[in-house]
Coordinates of C-alpha atoms in Angstrom, one line a residue:
M1 CA 17.6 -14.1 -16.2
S2 CA 19.5 -13.4 -12.8
H3 CA 17.6 -14.4 -10.0
P4 CA 17.7 -13.0 -6.5
H5 CA 19.5 -15.6 -4.0
P6 CA 18.4 -16.1 -0.4
D7 CA 22.2 -17.0 0.1
L8 CA 23.2 -12.8 -0.8
K9 CA 26.1 -11.2 1.2
P10 CA 25.9 -7.7 2.0
A11 CA 27.0 -5.6 -0.5
P12 CA 30.8 -5.2 -1.1
P13 CA 31.3 -0.5 -1.7
L14 CA 30.5 0.3 -4.8
A15 CA 32.9 0.2 -7.0
A16 CA 34.1 3.4 -8.8
G17 CA 32.2 5.2 -11.5
G18 CA 29.6 2.5 -10.9
L19 CA 25.4 3.6 -10.4
R20 CA 23.8 1.3 -7.5
V21 CA 20.6 0.8 -8.7
V22 CA 18.7 -1.0 -5.2
A23 CA 14.7 -1.5 -4.3
L24 CA 13.8 -0.6 -0.8
G25 CA 10.1 -2.2 -1.5
G26 CA 8.0 -2.4 -4.0
L27 CA 9.6 -5.7 -5.5
G28 CA 7.5 -8.7 -5.0
E29 CA 4.7 -6.8 -2.8
I30 CA 1.9 -4.2 -4.9
G31 CA 3.1 -1.4 -2.4
R32 CA 5.3 0.3 -0.9
N33 CA 7.5 1.5 -3.6
M34 CA 11.2 3.1 -2.9
T35 CA 14.4 3.0 -5.4
V36 CA 17.5 3.7 -4.7
F37 CA 20.4 4.8 -7.1
E38 CA 23.9 6.0 -6.1
Y39 CA 26.3 7.4 -7.8
A40 CA 29.6 9.2 -7.0
G41 CA 28.7 9.5 -3.2
K42 CA 25.2 11.3 -3.7
L43 CA 22.0 9.7 -3.2
L44 CA 18.1 9.6 -5.3
I45 CA 15.5 8.5 -4.1
V46 CA 12.5 7.3 -6.7
D47 CA 9.5 7.4 -4.3
C48 CA 8.9 6.8 -1.0
G49 CA 5.5 5.3 0.4
V50 CA 3.6 2.7 2.7
L51 CA 2.0 -1.2 1.7
F52 CA -1.4 -1.9 3.0
P53 CA -1.3 -4.1 6.2
E54 CA -3.2 -8.0 5.7
E55 CA -5.2 -9.5 8.3
T56 CA -1.7 -11.7 9.9
Q57 CA -0.9 -8.6 10.5
P58 CA -3.3 -6.5 13.2
G59 CA -3.3 -3.6 14.6
V60 CA -0.9 -1.8 12.2
D61 CA -1.6 1.0 10.1
V62 CA 0.8 1.2 7.1
I63 CA 3.8 -1.1 6.0
L64 CA 7.0 1.4 5.7
P65 CA 10.4 0.6 3.3
D66 CA 12.7 -0.3 4.8
F67 CA 15.5 2.7 5.8
T68 CA 18.5 1.5 7.7
S69 CA 20.4 1.1 4.6
I70 CA 20.3 4.5 4.3
R71 CA 20.5 5.4 7.6
D72 CA 24.2 7.0 8.6
R73 CA 24.0 9.1 4.6
L74 CA 20.9 10.9 4.7
D75 CA 23.4 14.4 4.5
D76 CA 24.1 12.1 1.0
V77 CA 20.7 12.0 0.0
V78 CA 20.0 14.9 -2.5
G79 CA 16.3 14.3 -2.6
V80 CA 13.2 12.2 -3.4
V81 CA 11.2 12.0 -6.5
L82 CA 7.5 11.2 -6.2
T83 CA 6.6 9.6 -9.6
H84 CA 2.5 9.9 -9.0
G85 CA 0.3 11.4 -6.2
H86 CA -0.9 7.7 -4.8
E87 CA -0.1 6.8 -1.0
D88 CA 1.9 3.4 -2.9
H89 CA 5.1 6.4 -3.6
I90 CA 4.1 9.4 -1.6
G91 CA 2.8 8.0 1.4
G92 CA 5.6 6.7 3.4
V93 CA 7.4 10.7 2.6
P94 CA 6.6 12.1 6.4
Y95 CA 8.9 9.7 8.1
L96 CA 11.5 10.0 5.8
L97 CA 11.8 13.9 6.0
R98 CA 11.8 13.0 10.4
E99 CA 15.1 11.8 10.4
R100 CA 16.0 14.9 8.0
R101 CA 13.5 17.4 7.3
D102 CA 15.2 19.5 4.6
I103 CA 15.4 16.4 1.5
P104 CA 14.5 18.3 -2.1
V105 CA 10.8 17.2 -2.7
I106 CA 10.4 16.8 -6.4
G107 CA 7.5 15.8 -7.9
S108 CA 4.9 17.6 -10.2
K109 CA 2.8 20.2 -9.3
L110 CA -0.3 17.9 -8.3
T111 CA 2.1 15.4 -7.2
L112 CA 3.2 18.3 -4.1
A113 CA 0.2 19.5 -3.7
F114 CA -1.5 16.3 -2.2
L115 CA 1.9 15.8 -0.4
E116 CA 2.1 19.1 1.6
A117 CA -1.5 18.5 2.4
K118 CA -0.6 14.8 4.7
L119 CA 2.2 16.0 5.5
K120 CA 0.9 19.3 7.6
E121 CA -1.4 16.5 9.2
H122 CA 2.1 15.0 10.6
H123 CA 3.8 19.1 11.1
I124 CA 6.0 18.8 8.6
K125 CA 6.5 22.2 5.6
P126 CA 9.2 19.9 3.2
V127 CA 11.2 21.5 1.0
T128 CA 9.8 21.0 -2.9
V129 CA 11.0 21.3 -6.5
R130 CA 7.9 21.2 -8.6
V131 CA 8.9 20.1 -11.7
K132 CA 6.8 19.1 -14.8
E133 CA 7.1 17.1 -18.3
G134 CA 9.6 17.6 -20.4
E135 CA 11.8 19.6 -17.7
R136 CA 16.0 18.8 -16.8
R137 CA 17.5 18.8 -13.4
D138 CA 20.1 18.1 -11.7
F139 CA 20.2 17.1 -8.5
G140 CA 24.3 16.2 -7.6
P141 CA 25.5 14.6 -10.0
F142 CA 22.3 12.3 -11.0
G143 CA 21.0 14.4 -14.5
C144 CA 16.8 13.9 -14.8
E145 CA 14.7 13.7 -17.1
F146 CA 11.2 14.4 -16.6
V147 CA 8.8 12.5 -19.1
A148 CA 5.1 11.9 -19.0
V149 CA 2.7 8.7 -18.4
N150 CA -0.3 8.3 -17.8
H151 CA -1.4 6.4 -14.6
S152 CA -4.9 6.3 -12.4
I153 CA -4.4 9.5 -11.2
P154 CA -3.1 13.0 -13.1
D155 CA 0.5 14.3 -13.8
G156 CA 2.3 10.9 -13.5
L157 CA 5.7 10.9 -14.6
A158 CA 8.1 8.8 -15.8
V159 CA 12.2 9.8 -14.8
A160 CA 15.2 8.9 -16.2
I161 CA 18.4 9.5 -14.9
R162 CA 21.2 9.9 -16.0
T163 CA 24.8 9.1 -14.3
G164 CA 28.1 8.5 -15.4
A165 CA 28.1 5.0 -15.3
G166 CA 25.1 5.5 -17.9
M167 CA 21.0 5.6 -18.1
V168 CA 18.2 4.3 -16.3
L169 CA 15.1 6.0 -17.0
H170 CA 12.1 4.1 -14.1
T171 CA 8.7 4.5 -15.3
G172 CA 7.2 5.2 -12.6
D173 CA 3.4 3.7 -12.5
F174 CA 2.1 4.5 -15.7
K175 CA 0.0 2.8 -18.8
M176 CA -1.1 3.6 -22.8
D177 CA -4.2 5.1 -22.5
Q178 CA -4.1 7.0 -26.0
F179 CA -7.3 9.1 -25.5
P180 CA -6.4 10.5 -21.4
L181 CA -9.5 12.0 -20.2
D182 CA -6.4 15.1 -19.9
D183 CA -5.8 14.1 -23.4
R184 CA -2.0 14.0 -21.6
I185 CA -0.4 10.6 -23.1
T186 CA 2.4 8.7 -21.7
D187 CA 5.0 10.5 -23.8
L188 CA 6.0 7.5 -26.2
R189 CA 8.8 9.9 -28.4
A190 CA 10.7 10.8 -24.8
F191 CA 10.7 6.7 -24.3
A192 CA 11.6 6.4 -28.8
R193 CA 14.2 9.4 -28.1
L194 CA 16.1 8.1 -25.2
G195 CA 16.4 4.2 -26.6
E196 CA 18.1 6.2 -29.3
E197 CA 20.5 7.5 -27.2
G198 CA 20.7 4.7 -25.2
V199 CA 19.0 3.5 -22.3
D200 CA 21.0 1.0 -19.8
L201 CA 18.7 0.1 -17.2
F202 CA 14.5 0.1 -17.8
L203 CA 12.5 0.2 -15.1
T204 CA 9.8 -0.9 -15.5
D205 CA 5.8 -1.0 -14.1
S206 CA 5.1 -4.6 -13.4
T207 CA 1.5 -5.3 -11.7
N208 CA -1.1 -5.7 -14.6
A209 CA 2.1 -7.1 -16.5
E210 CA -0.1 -11.1 -17.3
V211 CA -2.5 -9.5 -18.6
P212 CA -3.0 -10.1 -22.1
G213 CA -3.6 -7.1 -24.7
F214 CA -4.3 -3.6 -23.6
T215 CA -5.6 -1.4 -20.3
T216 CA -8.9 -0.4 -21.1
S217 CA -9.1 3.0 -22.0
E218 CA -11.4 5.2 -19.3
R219 CA -13.6 7.0 -21.8
E220 CA -14.3 3.8 -22.5
L221 CA -16.2 3.6 -19.2
N222 CA -18.4 6.5 -20.0
P223 CA -22.0 4.9 -21.0
A224 CA -21.9 2.5 -18.3
I225 CA -21.7 5.4 -15.8
E226 CA -24.0 7.7 -17.9
H227 CA -26.2 4.8 -18.1
V228 CA -26.5 4.5 -13.7
M229 CA -26.8 8.6 -14.1
R230 CA -30.0 8.5 -16.4
T231 CA -32.2 5.4 -15.1
A232 CA -31.4 4.9 -11.3
P233 CA -34.8 5.6 -9.9
R234 CA -33.5 7.8 -6.9
R235 CA -30.3 8.7 -5.7
V236 CA -26.8 7.8 -6.5
I237 CA -24.3 7.1 -3.9
V238 CA -20.7 6.6 -6.4
S239 CA -17.3 5.4 -4.4
S240 CA -13.9 5.2 -5.4
F241 CA -10.3 5.7 -4.6
A242 CA -9.8 9.4 -3.5
S243 CA -7.2 10.2 -6.2
H244 CA -9.1 9.1 -9.4
V245 CA -9.4 12.5 -10.5
H246 CA -10.7 11.5 -13.8
R247 CA -12.7 8.9 -12.5
I248 CA -14.1 11.4 -10.4
Q249 CA -14.8 13.7 -13.8
Q250 CA -16.2 10.7 -15.9
V251 CA -18.5 10.9 -12.7
L252 CA -19.0 14.4 -12.7
D253 CA -19.8 14.9 -15.7
A254 CA -22.4 12.6 -16.4
A255 CA -24.0 13.7 -12.9
H256 CA -24.0 17.3 -14.4
Q257 CA -25.4 15.9 -18.4
H258 CA -28.7 14.7 -15.5
G259 CA -29.0 17.8 -13.6
R260 CA -27.6 16.0 -10.2
K261 CA -26.4 17.8 -7.4
V262 CA -22.8 16.0 -6.5
A263 CA -21.0 16.3 -3.3
F264 CA -18.1 14.6 -1.4
V265 CA -18.3 12.5 1.7
G266 CA -15.7 11.3 3.5
R267 CA -12.3 13.0 5.1
S268 CA -10.2 12.5 1.7
M269 CA -12.5 12.8 -0.8
V270 CA -13.1 16.0 0.3
R271 CA -9.1 17.0 0.9
N272 CA -7.5 15.9 -2.0
M273 CA -11.1 16.9 -4.7
G274 CA -11.3 20.3 -3.0
I275 CA -6.8 20.5 -4.3
A276 CA -8.0 18.8 -7.3
R277 CA -10.3 21.4 -8.3
E278 CA -8.6 23.9 -6.6
L279 CA -4.9 24.1 -9.4
G280 CA -7.5 23.1 -12.4
Y281 CA -7.8 19.1 -12.9
L282 CA -11.2 18.9 -11.7
R283 CA -12.9 20.6 -13.9
T284 CA -16.8 21.3 -12.9
P285 CA -19.2 23.0 -13.3
P286 CA -20.4 26.2 -12.6
G287 CA -23.4 25.2 -8.3
L288 CA -22.9 21.1 -8.9
V289 CA -21.1 20.5 -5.7
V290 CA -23.0 21.2 -2.9
E291 CA -22.0 20.5 0.5
A292 CA -23.7 17.0 2.0
R293 CA -25.7 19.4 4.3
E294 CA -27.6 20.7 1.7
L295 CA -28.9 17.7 -0.7
E296 CA -30.8 17.4 2.3
K297 CA -32.6 19.7 -0.2
L298 CA -33.5 18.0 -2.7
P299 CA -35.9 15.2 -4.4
D300 CA -33.7 11.3 -3.9
H301 CA -33.0 11.3 -8.3
K302 CA -31.9 14.9 -8.3
I303 CA -28.6 13.3 -5.7
T304 CA -25.1 11.9 -6.4
L305 CA -22.4 12.3 -3.8
V306 CA -18.8 10.9 -3.6
C307 CA -17.8 9.2 -1.5
T308 CA -15.1 6.7 0.3
G309 CA -14.4 3.3 1.1
S310 CA -14.6 1.7 -2.4
Q311 CA -11.9 -1.4 -0.7
G312 CA -14.1 -2.3 1.5
E313 CA -12.2 -0.4 4.3
P314 CA -14.2 -0.6 7.7
M315 CA -13.9 3.1 8.8
A316 CA -15.2 4.9 5.6
A317 CA -18.2 6.2 4.5
L318 CA -19.5 3.1 2.8
S319 CA -19.1 0.4 4.7
R320 CA -20.6 3.1 7.6
M321 CA -23.8 3.6 5.1
A322 CA -23.5 -0.9 5.1
N323 CA -23.0 -1.0 8.2
R324 CA -25.8 1.5 9.0
D325 CA -23.4 3.7 11.1
H326 CA -23.6 6.7 8.9
S327 CA -25.7 9.3 8.8
I328 CA -26.8 8.5 4.6
R329 CA -28.8 6.1 5.7
I330 CA -29.3 3.6 2.0
G331 CA -32.4 2.4 1.5
Q332 CA -34.5 1.0 -0.6
G333 CA -34.3 2.1 -4.9
D334 CA -30.5 4.0 -3.7
T335 CA -28.1 2.9 -7.2
V336 CA -24.5 2.0 -5.5
L337 CA -21.3 2.3 -8.0
L338 CA -18.3 1.2 -6.6
A339 CA -15.9 2.6 -9.8
S340 CA -12.6 0.3 -8.4
S341 CA -10.1 -2.0 -8.5
L342 CA -10.1 -5.9 -6.0
I343 CA -7.2 -4.3 -4.2
P344 CA -5.7 -8.4 -4.2
G345 CA -6.5 -9.0 -0.9
N346 CA -9.2 -6.8 0.0
E347 CA -11.9 -8.9 -2.0
N348 CA -13.8 -10.2 1.2
A349 CA -13.8 -7.1 2.4
I350 CA -15.1 -5.6 -1.1
Y351 CA -18.2 -8.4 -1.3
R352 CA -18.9 -8.4 2.5
V353 CA -20.0 -3.9 1.7
I354 CA -21.5 -4.8 -1.7
N355 CA -23.7 -7.4 0.9
G356 CA -24.5 -5.0 3.2
L357 CA -25.3 -1.9 1.2
T358 CA -27.7 -5.2 -1.4
R359 CA -29.4 -5.6 2.2
W360 CA -30.6 -1.5 2.5
G361 CA -32.6 -2.3 -0.9
A362 CA -30.0 -1.2 -2.7
N363 CA -28.7 -1.8 -6.3
V364 CA -24.6 -2.2 -6.5
V365 CA -23.3 -1.4 -9.8
H366 CA -19.7 -2.8 -9.6
K367 CA -16.4 -3.7 -11.7
G368 CA -18.0 -7.7 -12.2
N369 CA -21.7 -6.6 -12.9
A370 CA -21.3 -3.9 -14.9
K371 CA -17.9 -1.4 -17.1
V372 CA -17.3 1.3 -13.9
H373 CA -13.3 0.3 -14.2
V374 CA -10.9 0.4 -15.8
S375 CA -6.9 -1.0 -14.0
G376 CA -3.6 2.1 -14.0
H377 CA -1.4 -0.5 -15.1
A378 CA 0.0 -1.2 -18.5
S379 CA -0.9 -4.9 -19.8
A380 CA 1.6 -7.0 -21.7
G381 CA 0.6 -5.6 -24.8
E382 CA 2.1 -1.8 -24.0
L383 CA 5.1 -3.0 -21.6
V384 CA 6.1 -5.2 -25.0
Y385 CA 6.1 -1.8 -27.5
C386 CA 7.9 0.0 -25.0
Y387 CA 10.3 -2.5 -24.6
N388 CA 10.0 -2.5 -28.5
I389 CA 10.7 0.7 -28.4
V390 CA 13.1 2.1 -25.8
K391 CA 15.2 -0.7 -27.0
P392 CA 17.0 -1.1 -23.3
R393 CA 20.3 -3.3 -22.3
H394 CA 18.5 -4.8 -20.0
V395 CA 15.6 -4.7 -17.6
M396 CA 14.4 -4.4 -14.2
P397 CA 11.0 -5.9 -13.3
V398 CA 9.6 -3.5 -10.8
H399 CA 6.4 -2.6 -8.7
G400 CA 4.4 -6.5 -8.1
E401 CA 4.1 -9.3 -6.7
W402 CA 6.1 -12.5 -7.9
K403 CA 4.3 -13.7 -10.9
H404 CA 3.4 -9.9 -12.4
M405 CA 7.6 -9.5 -11.9
R406 CA 8.4 -13.0 -14.0
A407 CA 5.9 -12.6 -16.6
N408 CA 7.4 -8.7 -17.2
A409 CA 10.7 -10.6 -17.2
D410 CA 9.2 -13.1 -19.9
L411 CA 8.1 -10.2 -21.4
A412 CA 11.5 -8.2 -22.1
V413 CA 13.0 -11.9 -23.6
R414 CA 10.2 -12.1 -25.5
T415 CA 11.7 -8.5 -27.2
G416 CA 14.8 -9.8 -27.7
V417 CA 15.9 -8.7 -24.6
A418 CA 18.5 -11.2 -23.7
P419 CA 17.9 -13.3 -20.9
D420 CA 21.4 -13.1 -18.9
R421 CA 20.0 -8.6 -18.6
V422 CA 17.1 -9.2 -17.7
I423 CA 17.3 -8.7 -13.6
I424 CA 14.7 -9.8 -11.2
A425 CA 15.3 -9.2 -8.2
E426 CA 13.5 -7.8 -4.5
D427 CA 14.0 -5.7 -2.0
G428 CA 17.0 -5.2 -0.6
V429 CA 18.6 -6.9 -3.1
V430 CA 21.6 -4.1 -4.4
V431 CA 22.2 -4.0 -8.1
D432 CA 24.8 -2.5 -10.2
L433 CA 25.8 -0.8 -13.4
V434 CA 29.6 -1.0 -14.1
D435 CA 31.0 -1.1 -16.9
G436 CA 27.5 -1.0 -19.3
R437 CA 27.2 -4.6 -16.9
A438 CA 24.1 -4.4 -14.2
S439 CA 24.8 -7.6 -12.4
I440 CA 22.6 -8.3 -9.1
T441 CA 25.6 -7.7 -5.9
G442 CA 25.1 -8.4 -2.9
K443 CA 21.8 -6.8 -1.0
V444 CA 21.0 -4.7 2.4
P445 CA 17.8 -5.5 4.8
A446 CA 14.5 -4.4 3.8
G447 CA 12.6 -5.3 5.6
Y448 CA 9.2 -4.8 7.4
V449 CA 8.5 -1.4 9.5
Y450 CA 5.8 -1.7 10.7
V451 CA 3.4 2.1 11.7
D452 CA 1.7 1.2 15.0
G453 CA -0.6 4.1 16.3
M454 CA 1.8 6.7 17.3
T455 CA 5.0 4.1 17.0
V456 CA 6.7 3.5 14.1
G457 CA 9.4 -0.4 13.9
G458 CA 7.8 -1.0 17.5
A459 CA 5.7 -3.5 16.7
T460 CA 8.4 -6.8 15.4
E461 CA 6.7 -10.5 14.2
A462 CA 7.0 -11.2 16.9
S463 CA 5.1 -9.4 18.8
L464 CA 2.3 -9.7 16.0
K465 CA 2.4 -13.4 16.8
D466 CA 1.6 -13.0 20.1
R467 CA -1.7 -10.1 18.9
R468 CA -2.3 -13.7 15.8
V469 CA -2.5 -15.9 19.5
L470 CA -4.4 -13.7 21.3
A471 CA -7.1 -12.4 18.6
E472 CA -7.5 -16.7 17.6
E473 CA -6.1 -19.0 20.3
G474 CA -7.3 -16.6 24.0
V475 CA -5.0 -15.4 26.4
V476 CA -4.5 -17.8 30.5
T477 CA -3.5 -15.3 33.3
I478 CA -2.4 -17.0 36.0
V479 CA -1.6 -16.1 39.8
A480 CA 0.5 -18.8 41.4
I481 CA 1.2 -17.6 45.1
V482 CA 3.8 -19.7 46.4
D483 CA 5.5 -20.2 49.7
A484 CA 8.4 -19.5 50.0
D485 CA 10.0 -21.5 52.2
T486 CA 8.1 -24.6 51.5
G487 CA 7.7 -24.0 47.8
R488 CA 4.4 -25.3 47.7
L489 CA 1.3 -23.4 47.3
A490 CA -0.5 -21.4 49.8
E491 CA -3.6 -21.1 48.1
A492 CA -5.8 -21.8 45.1
P493 CA -4.1 -20.2 42.0
D494 CA -6.1 -18.3 40.9
F495 CA -7.5 -18.4 36.5
L496 CA -8.2 -15.4 34.3
A497 CA -9.7 -16.3 30.3
R498 CA -10.5 -14.1 27.7
G499 CA -10.9 -15.8 24.4
F500 CA -10.6 -19.0 25.8
E501 CA -13.5 -21.1 26.5
H502 CA -14.3 -21.9 29.5
D503 CA -16.4 -21.5 33.1
D504 CA -15.3 -22.3 36.4
S505 CA -14.6 -26.0 36.5
T506 CA -12.4 -25.7 33.1
F507 CA -8.7 -25.0 35.0
E508 CA -10.2 -27.8 38.0
P509 CA -7.7 -30.1 36.7
V510 CA -4.7 -28.3 36.1
I511 CA -4.2 -27.1 40.3
P512 CA -2.8 -30.2 40.4
L513 CA -0.5 -29.8 37.1
I514 CA 1.1 -26.9 38.5
E515 CA 2.1 -28.2 41.8
K516 CA 3.5 -31.4 40.4
T517 CA 5.6 -28.5 38.5
L518 CA 6.4 -26.0 41.8
A519 CA 7.5 -29.3 44.4
A520 CA 9.3 -30.9 41.2
A521 CA 10.2 -27.2 41.0
A522 CA 11.7 -27.4 44.8
Q523 CA 13.4 -30.1 44.8
E524 CA 15.7 -29.5 41.7
G525 CA 16.3 -25.9 44.6
I526 CA 14.8 -23.4 41.8
G527 CA 13.5 -20.4 43.4
D528 CA 13.8 -17.7 40.6
H529 CA 10.3 -16.0 40.2
H530 CA 10.9 -15.8 36.3
Q531 CA 11.4 -19.9 36.3
L532 CA 9.1 -20.6 38.6
E533 CA 7.5 -18.9 35.7
Q534 CA 8.2 -20.4 33.2
R535 CA 7.7 -24.0 34.1
I536 CA 3.5 -23.9 35.1
A537 CA 3.4 -21.8 31.6
R538 CA 5.0 -25.0 29.5
A539 CA 2.1 -27.1 32.1
V540 CA -0.6 -25.6 31.8
A541 CA 0.6 -25.6 27.4
S542 CA 0.6 -28.5 27.1
W543 CA -2.8 -28.8 29.2
A544 CA -4.6 -26.2 28.0
F545 CA -3.7 -28.5 23.8
R546 CA -3.7 -31.8 25.2
S547 CA -7.6 -30.9 26.1
H548 CA -8.6 -27.9 24.7
R549 CA -6.7 -28.2 21.2
R550 CA -6.2 -24.2 21.9
K551 CA -2.1 -23.0 22.2
P552 CA -3.6 -19.5 24.0
L553 CA -1.1 -16.6 24.8
I554 CA 0.2 -18.0 29.2
I555 CA 0.5 -15.1 31.3
P556 CA 1.5 -17.0 34.9
V557 CA 2.3 -14.8 38.2
V558 CA 4.3 -15.8 41.2
I559 CA 3.7 -14.4 44.2
D560 CA 5.8 -15.4 47.1
A561 CA 3.0 -15.6 50.2

């Protein structure tokens, strides 16, 4: 099994006739999926998503893949293939199109509809190419064939990419539900046919590789959802991802069966479900879906609300209901159904919301106490099935953290793929397929690019470090008025502190320290403000740590008297 090496050198130019594969995101993390394929001087991109920030990245909205390695080659890009419409696969497209507006964006009907709605907010009109399963299209030297796959959003596609160097099959995100709600199953016949032709490199979704067996069918959630609709004494509030059309379809069907009306709450939910209804992916019996304000006229047991916020996002509808900061007041007898996963890192936020809702008297039904969620990703049994059907020459696990990719690699080896033909790469690691052999040849930059308000890439690791310090340790500003002739304090310094425990007397012991520091500087003949400020900052920092065990951000200001 080839592993990435931290000491990899920058990648050499691609060998003649070779195919290069570089993931700029999505390997070693769950999110910002983006893979760049290079052949015959042209580039094809598959997916361009965002990663959501953790608590250690305060103020960051989303994190993008790093476009540095392709920035001076944007004119060589023949298209961006989107496998499906989730944010971690399409969220970065607006930022890529800002750099070159007319890159063709290739995807299925629903995926492009979700993307176009997103791009409208960025005032970008994309060049789109709509494709569907079974279709073959050429983009420059890349022959693409699209294959139906089942996932937690409709219209998912895997893509087979044929080049003179060999064929790559990229699953995108997928599972193998045998009874999907839209009867559109993952097309294993196509996988088998491609396998017969010869798949040189198989990129497979690793997210659930550690989970044994098979992912449960969506239909198996029906009893639990139906039970809630039947037994809930008052309103039912369902929270789900705003893109999980099939889950929401099940909620609508169960609500309809029990004579309830449904309203959508939350901007992304209203927008996405509007698109899904318009395009026929969400089937709604006449009169079932109403505007939220019309619900006021109905008795509580006739009401179902479908809202955003299943991950405990602070601004989403459900969190605001839990905080009593929403026009919908949760009360005794209401039932809240959290029909979604716990994304790693969000557990605390979700439990906070569950506790908040329970406090107001709601009965909260979630995956911990009822069968109301199944994953959108293939478990180990399904992945092994695919390896046995496709019989790939090389395997490269994608989409997952290290533990997921390693588990996926082990599965491939157990089905008979030679260990030296299983490549575990990381973001930025360059894999070249030359003369039928795939190997790691180097790396390109693939750091985090932070979107912070209106700026892209403005926030850096250093500025985030300052933010963490401000959040945890506070800030102390010292204004020292110094007599330019003597180098001494002209008057007592002013101290302004925020988030650092203090009262009027706290900083008294610091004044002699500053005087001593200035005297030492004067003796050495140092009068430069910047140098004086640095010395004061060091002296105050060591005092703050000695006496308070704190490391506040220190901002010294030296002014001439």
